PDB file of C-alpha atoms in Angstrom:
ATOM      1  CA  UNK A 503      -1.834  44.989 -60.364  1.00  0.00           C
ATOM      2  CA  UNK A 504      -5.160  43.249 -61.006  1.00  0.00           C
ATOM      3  CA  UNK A 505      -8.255  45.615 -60.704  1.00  0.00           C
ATOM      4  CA  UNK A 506     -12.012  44.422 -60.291  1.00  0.00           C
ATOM      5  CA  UNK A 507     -15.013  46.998 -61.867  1.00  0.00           C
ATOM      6  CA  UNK A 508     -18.555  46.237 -61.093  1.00  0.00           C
ATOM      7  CA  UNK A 509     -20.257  49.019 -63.098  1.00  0.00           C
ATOM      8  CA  UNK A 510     -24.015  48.636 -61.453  1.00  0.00           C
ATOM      9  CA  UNK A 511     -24.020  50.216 -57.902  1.00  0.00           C
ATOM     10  CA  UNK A 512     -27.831  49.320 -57.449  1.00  0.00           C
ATOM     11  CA  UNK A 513     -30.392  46.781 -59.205  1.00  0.00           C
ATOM     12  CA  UNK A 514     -33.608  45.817 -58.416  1.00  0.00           C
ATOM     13  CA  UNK A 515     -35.445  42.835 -59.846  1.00  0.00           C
ATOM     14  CA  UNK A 516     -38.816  41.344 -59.634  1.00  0.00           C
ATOM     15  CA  UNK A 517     -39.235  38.111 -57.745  1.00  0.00           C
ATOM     16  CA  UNK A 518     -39.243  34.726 -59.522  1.00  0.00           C
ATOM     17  CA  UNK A 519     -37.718  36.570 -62.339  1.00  0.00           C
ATOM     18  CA  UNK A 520     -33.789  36.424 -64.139  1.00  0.00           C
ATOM     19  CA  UNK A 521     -31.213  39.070 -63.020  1.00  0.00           C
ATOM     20  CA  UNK A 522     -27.516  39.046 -64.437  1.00  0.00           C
ATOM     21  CA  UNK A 523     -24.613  41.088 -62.537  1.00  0.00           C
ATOM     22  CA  UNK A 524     -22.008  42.385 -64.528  1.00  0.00           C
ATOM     23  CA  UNK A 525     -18.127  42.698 -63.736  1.00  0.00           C
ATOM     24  CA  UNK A 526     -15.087  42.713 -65.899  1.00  0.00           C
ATOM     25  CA  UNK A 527     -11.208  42.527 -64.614  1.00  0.00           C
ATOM     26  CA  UNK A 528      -8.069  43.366 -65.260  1.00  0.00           C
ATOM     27  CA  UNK A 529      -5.099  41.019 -64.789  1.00  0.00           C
ATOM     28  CA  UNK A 530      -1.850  40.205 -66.834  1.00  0.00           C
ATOM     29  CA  UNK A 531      -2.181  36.441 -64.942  1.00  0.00           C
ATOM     30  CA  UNK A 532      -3.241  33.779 -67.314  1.00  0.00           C
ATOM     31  CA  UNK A 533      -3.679  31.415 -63.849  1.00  0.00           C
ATOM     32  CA  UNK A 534      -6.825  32.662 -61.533  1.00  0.00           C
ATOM     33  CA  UNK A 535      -9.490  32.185 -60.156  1.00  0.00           C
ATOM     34  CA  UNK A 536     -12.986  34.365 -60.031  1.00  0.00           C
ATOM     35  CA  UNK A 537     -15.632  34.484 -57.529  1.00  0.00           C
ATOM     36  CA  UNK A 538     -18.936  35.797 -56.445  1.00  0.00           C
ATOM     37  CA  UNK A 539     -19.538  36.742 -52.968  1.00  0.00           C
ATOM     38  CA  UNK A 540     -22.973  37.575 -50.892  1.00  0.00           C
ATOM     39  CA  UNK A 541     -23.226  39.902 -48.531  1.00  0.00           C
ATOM     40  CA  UNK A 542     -27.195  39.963 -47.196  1.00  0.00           C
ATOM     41  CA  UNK A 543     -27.605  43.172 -44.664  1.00  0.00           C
ATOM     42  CA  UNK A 544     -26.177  42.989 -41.465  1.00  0.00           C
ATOM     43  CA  UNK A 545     -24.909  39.368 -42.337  1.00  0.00           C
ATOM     44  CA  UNK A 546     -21.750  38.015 -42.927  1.00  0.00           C
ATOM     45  CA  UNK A 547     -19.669  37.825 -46.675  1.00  0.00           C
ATOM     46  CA  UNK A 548     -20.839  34.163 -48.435  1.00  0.00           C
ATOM     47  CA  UNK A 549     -19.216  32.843 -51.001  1.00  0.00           C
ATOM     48  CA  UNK A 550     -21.930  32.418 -54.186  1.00  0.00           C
ATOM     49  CA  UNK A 551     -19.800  30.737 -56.541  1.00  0.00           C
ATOM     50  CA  UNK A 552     -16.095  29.749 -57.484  1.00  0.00           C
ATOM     51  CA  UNK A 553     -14.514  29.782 -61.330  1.00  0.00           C
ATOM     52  CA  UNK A 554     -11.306  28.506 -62.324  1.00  0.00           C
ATOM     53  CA  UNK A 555      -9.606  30.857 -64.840  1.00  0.00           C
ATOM     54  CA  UNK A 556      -8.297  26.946 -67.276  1.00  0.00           C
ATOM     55  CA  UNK A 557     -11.915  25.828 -66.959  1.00  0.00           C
ATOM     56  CA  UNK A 558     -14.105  26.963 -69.914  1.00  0.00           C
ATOM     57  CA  UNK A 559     -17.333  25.505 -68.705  1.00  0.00           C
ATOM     58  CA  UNK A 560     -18.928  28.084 -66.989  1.00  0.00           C
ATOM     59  CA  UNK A 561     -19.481  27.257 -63.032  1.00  0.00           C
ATOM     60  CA  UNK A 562     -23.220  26.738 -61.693  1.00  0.00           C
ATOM     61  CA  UNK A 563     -24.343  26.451 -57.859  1.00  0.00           C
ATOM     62  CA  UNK A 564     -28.206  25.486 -58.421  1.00  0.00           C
ATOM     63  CA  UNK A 565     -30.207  28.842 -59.474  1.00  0.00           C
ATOM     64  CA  UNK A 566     -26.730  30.885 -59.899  1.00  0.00           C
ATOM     65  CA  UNK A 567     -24.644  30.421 -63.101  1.00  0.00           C
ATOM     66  CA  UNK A 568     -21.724  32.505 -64.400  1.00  0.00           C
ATOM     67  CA  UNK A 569     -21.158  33.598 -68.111  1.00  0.00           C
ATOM     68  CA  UNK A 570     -17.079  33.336 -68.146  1.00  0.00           C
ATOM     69  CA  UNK A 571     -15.242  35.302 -70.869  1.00  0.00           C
ATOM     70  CA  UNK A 572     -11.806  34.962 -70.121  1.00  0.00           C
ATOM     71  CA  UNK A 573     -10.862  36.851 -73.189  1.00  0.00           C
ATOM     72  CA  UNK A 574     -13.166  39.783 -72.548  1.00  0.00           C
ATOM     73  CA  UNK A 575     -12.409  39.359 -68.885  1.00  0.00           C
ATOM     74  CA  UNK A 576     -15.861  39.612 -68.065  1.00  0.00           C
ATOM     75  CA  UNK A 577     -17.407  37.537 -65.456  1.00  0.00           C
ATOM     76  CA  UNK A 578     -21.188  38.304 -64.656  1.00  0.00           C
ATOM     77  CA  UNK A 579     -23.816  36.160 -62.570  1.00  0.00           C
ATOM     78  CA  UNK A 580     -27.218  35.045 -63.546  1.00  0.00           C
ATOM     79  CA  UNK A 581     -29.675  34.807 -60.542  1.00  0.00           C
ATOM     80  CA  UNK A 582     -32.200  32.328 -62.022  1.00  0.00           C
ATOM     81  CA  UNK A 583     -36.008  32.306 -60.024  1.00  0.00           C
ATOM     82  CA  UNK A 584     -34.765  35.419 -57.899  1.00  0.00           C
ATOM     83  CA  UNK A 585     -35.989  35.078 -54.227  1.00  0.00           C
ATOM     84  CA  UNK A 586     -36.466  37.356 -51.333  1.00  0.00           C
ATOM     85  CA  UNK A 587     -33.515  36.042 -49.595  1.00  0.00           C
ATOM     86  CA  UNK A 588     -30.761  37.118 -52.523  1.00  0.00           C
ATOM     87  CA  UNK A 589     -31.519  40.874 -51.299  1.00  0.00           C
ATOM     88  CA  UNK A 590     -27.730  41.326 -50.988  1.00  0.00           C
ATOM     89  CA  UNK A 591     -24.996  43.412 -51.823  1.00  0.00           C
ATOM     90  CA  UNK A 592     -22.700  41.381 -54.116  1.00  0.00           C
ATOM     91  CA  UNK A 593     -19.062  41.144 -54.916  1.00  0.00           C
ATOM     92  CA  UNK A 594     -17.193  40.195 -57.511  1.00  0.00           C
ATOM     93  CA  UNK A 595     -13.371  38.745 -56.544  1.00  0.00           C
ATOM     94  CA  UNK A 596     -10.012  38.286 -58.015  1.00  0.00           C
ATOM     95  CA  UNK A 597      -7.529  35.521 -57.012  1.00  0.00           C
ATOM     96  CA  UNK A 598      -4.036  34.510 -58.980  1.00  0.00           C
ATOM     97  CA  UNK A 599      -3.741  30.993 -58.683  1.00  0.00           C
ATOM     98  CA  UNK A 600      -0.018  31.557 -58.117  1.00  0.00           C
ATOM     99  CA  UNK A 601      -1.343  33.324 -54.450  1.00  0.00           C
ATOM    100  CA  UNK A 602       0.459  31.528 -51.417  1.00  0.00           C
ATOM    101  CA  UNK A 603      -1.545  33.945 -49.371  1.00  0.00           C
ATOM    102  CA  UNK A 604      -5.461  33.445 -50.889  1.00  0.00           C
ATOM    103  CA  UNK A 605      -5.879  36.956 -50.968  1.00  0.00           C
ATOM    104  CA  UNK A 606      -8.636  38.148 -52.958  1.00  0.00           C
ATOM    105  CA  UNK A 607      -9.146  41.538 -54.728  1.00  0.00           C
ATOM    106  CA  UNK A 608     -13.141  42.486 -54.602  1.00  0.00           C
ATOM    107  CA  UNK A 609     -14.875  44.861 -56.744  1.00  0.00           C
ATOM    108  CA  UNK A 610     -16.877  47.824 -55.827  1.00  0.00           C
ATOM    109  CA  UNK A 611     -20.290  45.722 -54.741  1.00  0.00           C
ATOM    110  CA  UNK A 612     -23.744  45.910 -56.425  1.00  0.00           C
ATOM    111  CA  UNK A 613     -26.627  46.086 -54.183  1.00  0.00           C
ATOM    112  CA  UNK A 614     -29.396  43.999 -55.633  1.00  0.00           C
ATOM    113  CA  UNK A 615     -33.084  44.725 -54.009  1.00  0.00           C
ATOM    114  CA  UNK A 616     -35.792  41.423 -54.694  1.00  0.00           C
ATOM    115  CA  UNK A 617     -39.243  43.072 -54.884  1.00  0.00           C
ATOM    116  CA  UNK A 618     -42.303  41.127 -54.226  1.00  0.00           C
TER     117      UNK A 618
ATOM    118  CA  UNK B1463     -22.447  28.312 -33.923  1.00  0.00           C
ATOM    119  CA  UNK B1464     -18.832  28.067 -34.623  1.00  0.00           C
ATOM    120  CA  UNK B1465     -18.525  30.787 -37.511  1.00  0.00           C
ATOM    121  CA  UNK B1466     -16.070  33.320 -37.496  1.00  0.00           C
ATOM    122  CA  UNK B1467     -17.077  35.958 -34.881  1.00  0.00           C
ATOM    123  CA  UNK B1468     -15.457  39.392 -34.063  1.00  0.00           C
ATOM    124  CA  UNK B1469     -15.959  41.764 -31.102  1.00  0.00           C
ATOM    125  CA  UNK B1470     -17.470  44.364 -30.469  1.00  0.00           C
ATOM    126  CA  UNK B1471     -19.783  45.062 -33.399  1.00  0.00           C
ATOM    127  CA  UNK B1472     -19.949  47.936 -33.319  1.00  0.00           C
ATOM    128  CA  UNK B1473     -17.086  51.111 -32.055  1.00  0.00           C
ATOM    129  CA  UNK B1474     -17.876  54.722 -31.453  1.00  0.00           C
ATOM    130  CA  UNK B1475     -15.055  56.429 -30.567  1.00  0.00           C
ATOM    131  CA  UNK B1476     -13.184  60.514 -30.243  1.00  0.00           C
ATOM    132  CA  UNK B1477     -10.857  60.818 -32.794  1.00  0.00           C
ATOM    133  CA  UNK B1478      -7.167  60.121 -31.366  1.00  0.00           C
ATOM    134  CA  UNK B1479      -8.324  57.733 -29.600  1.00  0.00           C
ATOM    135  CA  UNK B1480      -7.099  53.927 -29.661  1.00  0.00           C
ATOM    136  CA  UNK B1481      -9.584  51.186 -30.490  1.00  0.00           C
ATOM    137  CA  UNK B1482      -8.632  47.426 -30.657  1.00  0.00           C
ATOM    138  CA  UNK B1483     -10.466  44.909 -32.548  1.00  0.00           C
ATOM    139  CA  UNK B1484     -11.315  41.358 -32.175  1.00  0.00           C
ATOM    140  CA  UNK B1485     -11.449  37.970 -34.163  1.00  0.00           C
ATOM    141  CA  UNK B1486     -11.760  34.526 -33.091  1.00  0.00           C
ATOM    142  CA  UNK B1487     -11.633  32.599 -36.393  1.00  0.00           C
ATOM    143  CA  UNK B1488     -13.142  28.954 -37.031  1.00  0.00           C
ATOM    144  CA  UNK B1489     -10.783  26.376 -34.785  1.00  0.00           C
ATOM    145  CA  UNK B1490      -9.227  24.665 -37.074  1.00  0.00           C
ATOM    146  CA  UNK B1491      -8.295  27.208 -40.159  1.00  0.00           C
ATOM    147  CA  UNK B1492      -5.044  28.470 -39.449  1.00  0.00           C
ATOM    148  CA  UNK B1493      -5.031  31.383 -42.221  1.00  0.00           C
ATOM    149  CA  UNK B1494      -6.567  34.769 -41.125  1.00  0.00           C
ATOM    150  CA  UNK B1495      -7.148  37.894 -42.849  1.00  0.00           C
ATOM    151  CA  UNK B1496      -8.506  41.367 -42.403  1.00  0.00           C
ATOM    152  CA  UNK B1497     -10.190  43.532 -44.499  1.00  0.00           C
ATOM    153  CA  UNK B1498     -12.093  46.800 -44.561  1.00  0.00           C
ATOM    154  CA  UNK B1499     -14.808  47.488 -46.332  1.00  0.00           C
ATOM    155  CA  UNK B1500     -15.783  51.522 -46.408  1.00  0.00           C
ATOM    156  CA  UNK B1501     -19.768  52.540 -47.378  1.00  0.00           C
ATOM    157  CA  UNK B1502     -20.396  51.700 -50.285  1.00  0.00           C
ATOM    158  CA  UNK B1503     -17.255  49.863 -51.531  1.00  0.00           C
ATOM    159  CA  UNK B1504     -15.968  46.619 -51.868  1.00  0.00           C
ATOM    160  CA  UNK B1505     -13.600  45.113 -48.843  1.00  0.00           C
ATOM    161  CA  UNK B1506      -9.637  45.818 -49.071  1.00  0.00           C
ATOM    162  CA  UNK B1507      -6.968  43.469 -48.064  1.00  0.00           C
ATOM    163  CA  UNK B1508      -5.301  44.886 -44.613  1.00  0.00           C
ATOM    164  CA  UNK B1509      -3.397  41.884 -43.369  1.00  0.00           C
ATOM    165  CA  UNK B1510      -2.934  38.281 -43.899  1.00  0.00           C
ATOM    166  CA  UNK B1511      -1.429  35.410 -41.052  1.00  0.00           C
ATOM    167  CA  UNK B1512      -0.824  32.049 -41.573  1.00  0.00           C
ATOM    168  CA  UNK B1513      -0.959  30.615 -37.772  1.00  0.00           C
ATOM    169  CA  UNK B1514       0.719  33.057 -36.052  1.00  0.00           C
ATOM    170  CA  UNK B1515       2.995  34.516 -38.997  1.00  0.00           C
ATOM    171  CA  UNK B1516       2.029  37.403 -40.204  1.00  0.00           C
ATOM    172  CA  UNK B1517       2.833  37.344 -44.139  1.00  0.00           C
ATOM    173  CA  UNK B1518       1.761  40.119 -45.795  1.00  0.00           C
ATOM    174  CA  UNK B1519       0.511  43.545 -44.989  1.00  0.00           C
ATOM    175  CA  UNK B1520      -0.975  46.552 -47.460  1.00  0.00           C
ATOM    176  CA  UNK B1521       0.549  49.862 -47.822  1.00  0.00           C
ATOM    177  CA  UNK B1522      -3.226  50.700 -46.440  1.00  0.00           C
ATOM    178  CA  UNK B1523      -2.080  49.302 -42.912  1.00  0.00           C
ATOM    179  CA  UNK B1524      -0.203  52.636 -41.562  1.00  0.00           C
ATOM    180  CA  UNK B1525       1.966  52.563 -38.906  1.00  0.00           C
ATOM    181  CA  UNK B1526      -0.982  53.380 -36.871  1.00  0.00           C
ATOM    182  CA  UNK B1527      -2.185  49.985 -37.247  1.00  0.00           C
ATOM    183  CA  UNK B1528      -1.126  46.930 -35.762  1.00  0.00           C
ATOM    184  CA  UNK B1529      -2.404  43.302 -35.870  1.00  0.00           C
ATOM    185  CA  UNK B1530      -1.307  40.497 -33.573  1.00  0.00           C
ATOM    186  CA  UNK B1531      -2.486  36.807 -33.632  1.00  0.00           C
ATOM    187  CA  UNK B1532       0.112  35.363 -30.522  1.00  0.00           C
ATOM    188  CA  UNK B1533      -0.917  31.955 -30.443  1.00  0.00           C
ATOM    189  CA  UNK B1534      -2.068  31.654 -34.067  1.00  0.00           C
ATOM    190  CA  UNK B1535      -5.675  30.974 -32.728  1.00  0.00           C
ATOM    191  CA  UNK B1536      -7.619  34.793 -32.159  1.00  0.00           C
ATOM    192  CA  UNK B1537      -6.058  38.233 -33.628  1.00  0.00           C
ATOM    193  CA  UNK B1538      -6.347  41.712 -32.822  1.00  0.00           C
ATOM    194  CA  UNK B1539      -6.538  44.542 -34.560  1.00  0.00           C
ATOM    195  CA  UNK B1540      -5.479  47.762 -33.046  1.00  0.00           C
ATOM    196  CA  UNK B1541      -6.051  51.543 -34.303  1.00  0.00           C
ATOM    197  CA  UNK B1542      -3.780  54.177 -32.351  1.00  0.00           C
ATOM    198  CA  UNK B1543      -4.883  57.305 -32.735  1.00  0.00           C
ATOM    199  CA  UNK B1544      -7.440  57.168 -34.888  1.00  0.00           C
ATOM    200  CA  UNK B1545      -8.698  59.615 -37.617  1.00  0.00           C
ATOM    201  CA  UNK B1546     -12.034  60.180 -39.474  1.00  0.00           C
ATOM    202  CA  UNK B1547     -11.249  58.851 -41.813  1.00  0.00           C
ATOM    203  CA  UNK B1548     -10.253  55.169 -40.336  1.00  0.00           C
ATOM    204  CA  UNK B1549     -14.067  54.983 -40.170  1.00  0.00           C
ATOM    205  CA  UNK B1550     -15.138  51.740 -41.592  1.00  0.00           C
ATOM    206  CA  UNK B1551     -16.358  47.902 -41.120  1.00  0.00           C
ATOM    207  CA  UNK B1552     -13.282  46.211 -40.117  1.00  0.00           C
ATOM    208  CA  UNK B1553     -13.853  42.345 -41.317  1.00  0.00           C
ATOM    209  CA  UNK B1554     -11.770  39.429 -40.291  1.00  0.00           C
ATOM    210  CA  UNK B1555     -12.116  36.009 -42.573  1.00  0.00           C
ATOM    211  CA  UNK B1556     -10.080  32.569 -41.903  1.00  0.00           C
ATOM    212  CA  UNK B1557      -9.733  30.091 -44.289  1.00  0.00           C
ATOM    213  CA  UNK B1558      -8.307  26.443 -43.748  1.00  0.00           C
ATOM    214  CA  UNK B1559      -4.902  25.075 -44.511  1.00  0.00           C
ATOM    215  CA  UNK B1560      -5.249  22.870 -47.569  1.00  0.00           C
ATOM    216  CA  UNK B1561      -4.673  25.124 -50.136  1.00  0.00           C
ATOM    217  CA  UNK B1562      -5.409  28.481 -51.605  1.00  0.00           C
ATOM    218  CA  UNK B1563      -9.190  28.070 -52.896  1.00  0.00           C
ATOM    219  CA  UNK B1564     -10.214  31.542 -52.016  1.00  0.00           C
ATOM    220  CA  UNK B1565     -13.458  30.913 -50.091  1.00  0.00           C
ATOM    221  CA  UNK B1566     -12.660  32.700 -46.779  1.00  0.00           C
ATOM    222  CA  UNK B1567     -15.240  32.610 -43.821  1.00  0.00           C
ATOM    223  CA  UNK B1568     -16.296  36.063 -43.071  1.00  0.00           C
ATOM    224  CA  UNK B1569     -17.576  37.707 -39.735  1.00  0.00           C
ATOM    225  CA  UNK B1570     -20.381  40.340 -39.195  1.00  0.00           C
ATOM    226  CA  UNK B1571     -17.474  42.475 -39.029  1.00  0.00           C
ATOM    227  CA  UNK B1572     -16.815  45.194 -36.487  1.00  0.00           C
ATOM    228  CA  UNK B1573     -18.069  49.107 -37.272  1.00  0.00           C
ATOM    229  CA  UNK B1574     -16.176  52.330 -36.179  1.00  0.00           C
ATOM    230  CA  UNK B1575     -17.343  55.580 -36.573  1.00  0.00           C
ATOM    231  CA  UNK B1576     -15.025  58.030 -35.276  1.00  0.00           C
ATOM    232  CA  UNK B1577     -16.418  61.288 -34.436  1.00  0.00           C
TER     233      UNK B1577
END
């Protein structure tokens, strides 16, 4: 079975400045794919950003960027230039590649609070 | 706006019982899934359709729980009986057909407390 750990329950970061997200996994799959997910308060689940497991350049959506070590199976986000709207709870998510069903596996959430 | 949306938002209800959930997904994705997401925690697969099939179901949907989508367009979720500890956001997602990619589109979800 493949688990998901996100070991921060809270962080807080100043804006305009650099926060990184940690989360490791654990899957026997060698085929997957790994995402980041935003959910802002009292808003719906967003997808951040998508990595495929083969790819080894890490994935980048304009000021988020992941750090990909499949062999550590770590997977953390970098929030470059924080702004007031990434106040979110975020979650990291497992998928095997193999999945006829696109289920996903999430993590535990961290909350991340953007001060002014 | 033609997001995923689920009704009602929010469900206060005596424990024992029955509550039944809501989701319209977006019109043309024909997969649909349910989750629940307790305080604090990340969400946990429930149930997965494809149209009106559904395919797979966790060992964390007891018997108490069913989940219907008739015409492979809206789904329901229904609680018999609840218990305390069914107390959670309840969050449907649909994805479109073309593939697995794994970006599902969430609703607000729907919240029950039961007392």
């Amino acid at each position: 079975a493949q688990t998901v750990t996100q070991s921060q329950p809270e962080m807080s970061v100043q804006e305009a400045e650099t926060v990184t997200l940690s989360c490791t996994y654990d899957t026997s799959e060698n085929n997957y794919y790994l995402f980041w997910y935003k959910q802002p308060p009292s808003r719906q689940m967003i997808l951040v950003i998508r990595q495929e497991a083969y790819k080894q350049q890490n994935a980048t959506e304009n000021r988020f960027s992941v750090n990909f070590q499949k062999a550590a199976k770590s997977f953390s986000l970098k929030i470059s230039d924080s702004q007031l709207g990434d106040t979110a709870m975020y979650f990291c998510a497992f998928m095997k590649q193999t999945s006829n069903t696109g289920k996903l596996i999430f993590g535990q959430g961290t909350t991340l609070q953007v001060k002014p | 706006d033609t997001g995923v949306s689920q009704d009602p938002r929010h469900k206060i209800t005596k424990r024992g019982q029955n509550v039944t959930f809501r989701c319209d997904p977006i019109s043309e994705h024909n997969r649909l899934y349910w989750y629940r997401q307790t305080l604090g925690q990340g969400p946990e697969f429930l149930t997965y359709f494809q149209n009106e099939a559904q395919l797979e179901k966790s060992r964390l949907l007891s018997d108490r729980f069913s989940a219907e989508r008739p015409k492979g367009s809206f789904s329901t979720l229904e609680i018999q009986r609840t218990e305390q500890g069914d107390s959670a956001m309840y969050l449907c997602a649909s994805s479109p057909r073309q593939g697995a990619t794994g970006e599902l589109f969430f609703g607000e979800g729907s919240r029950l407390t039961v007392l």
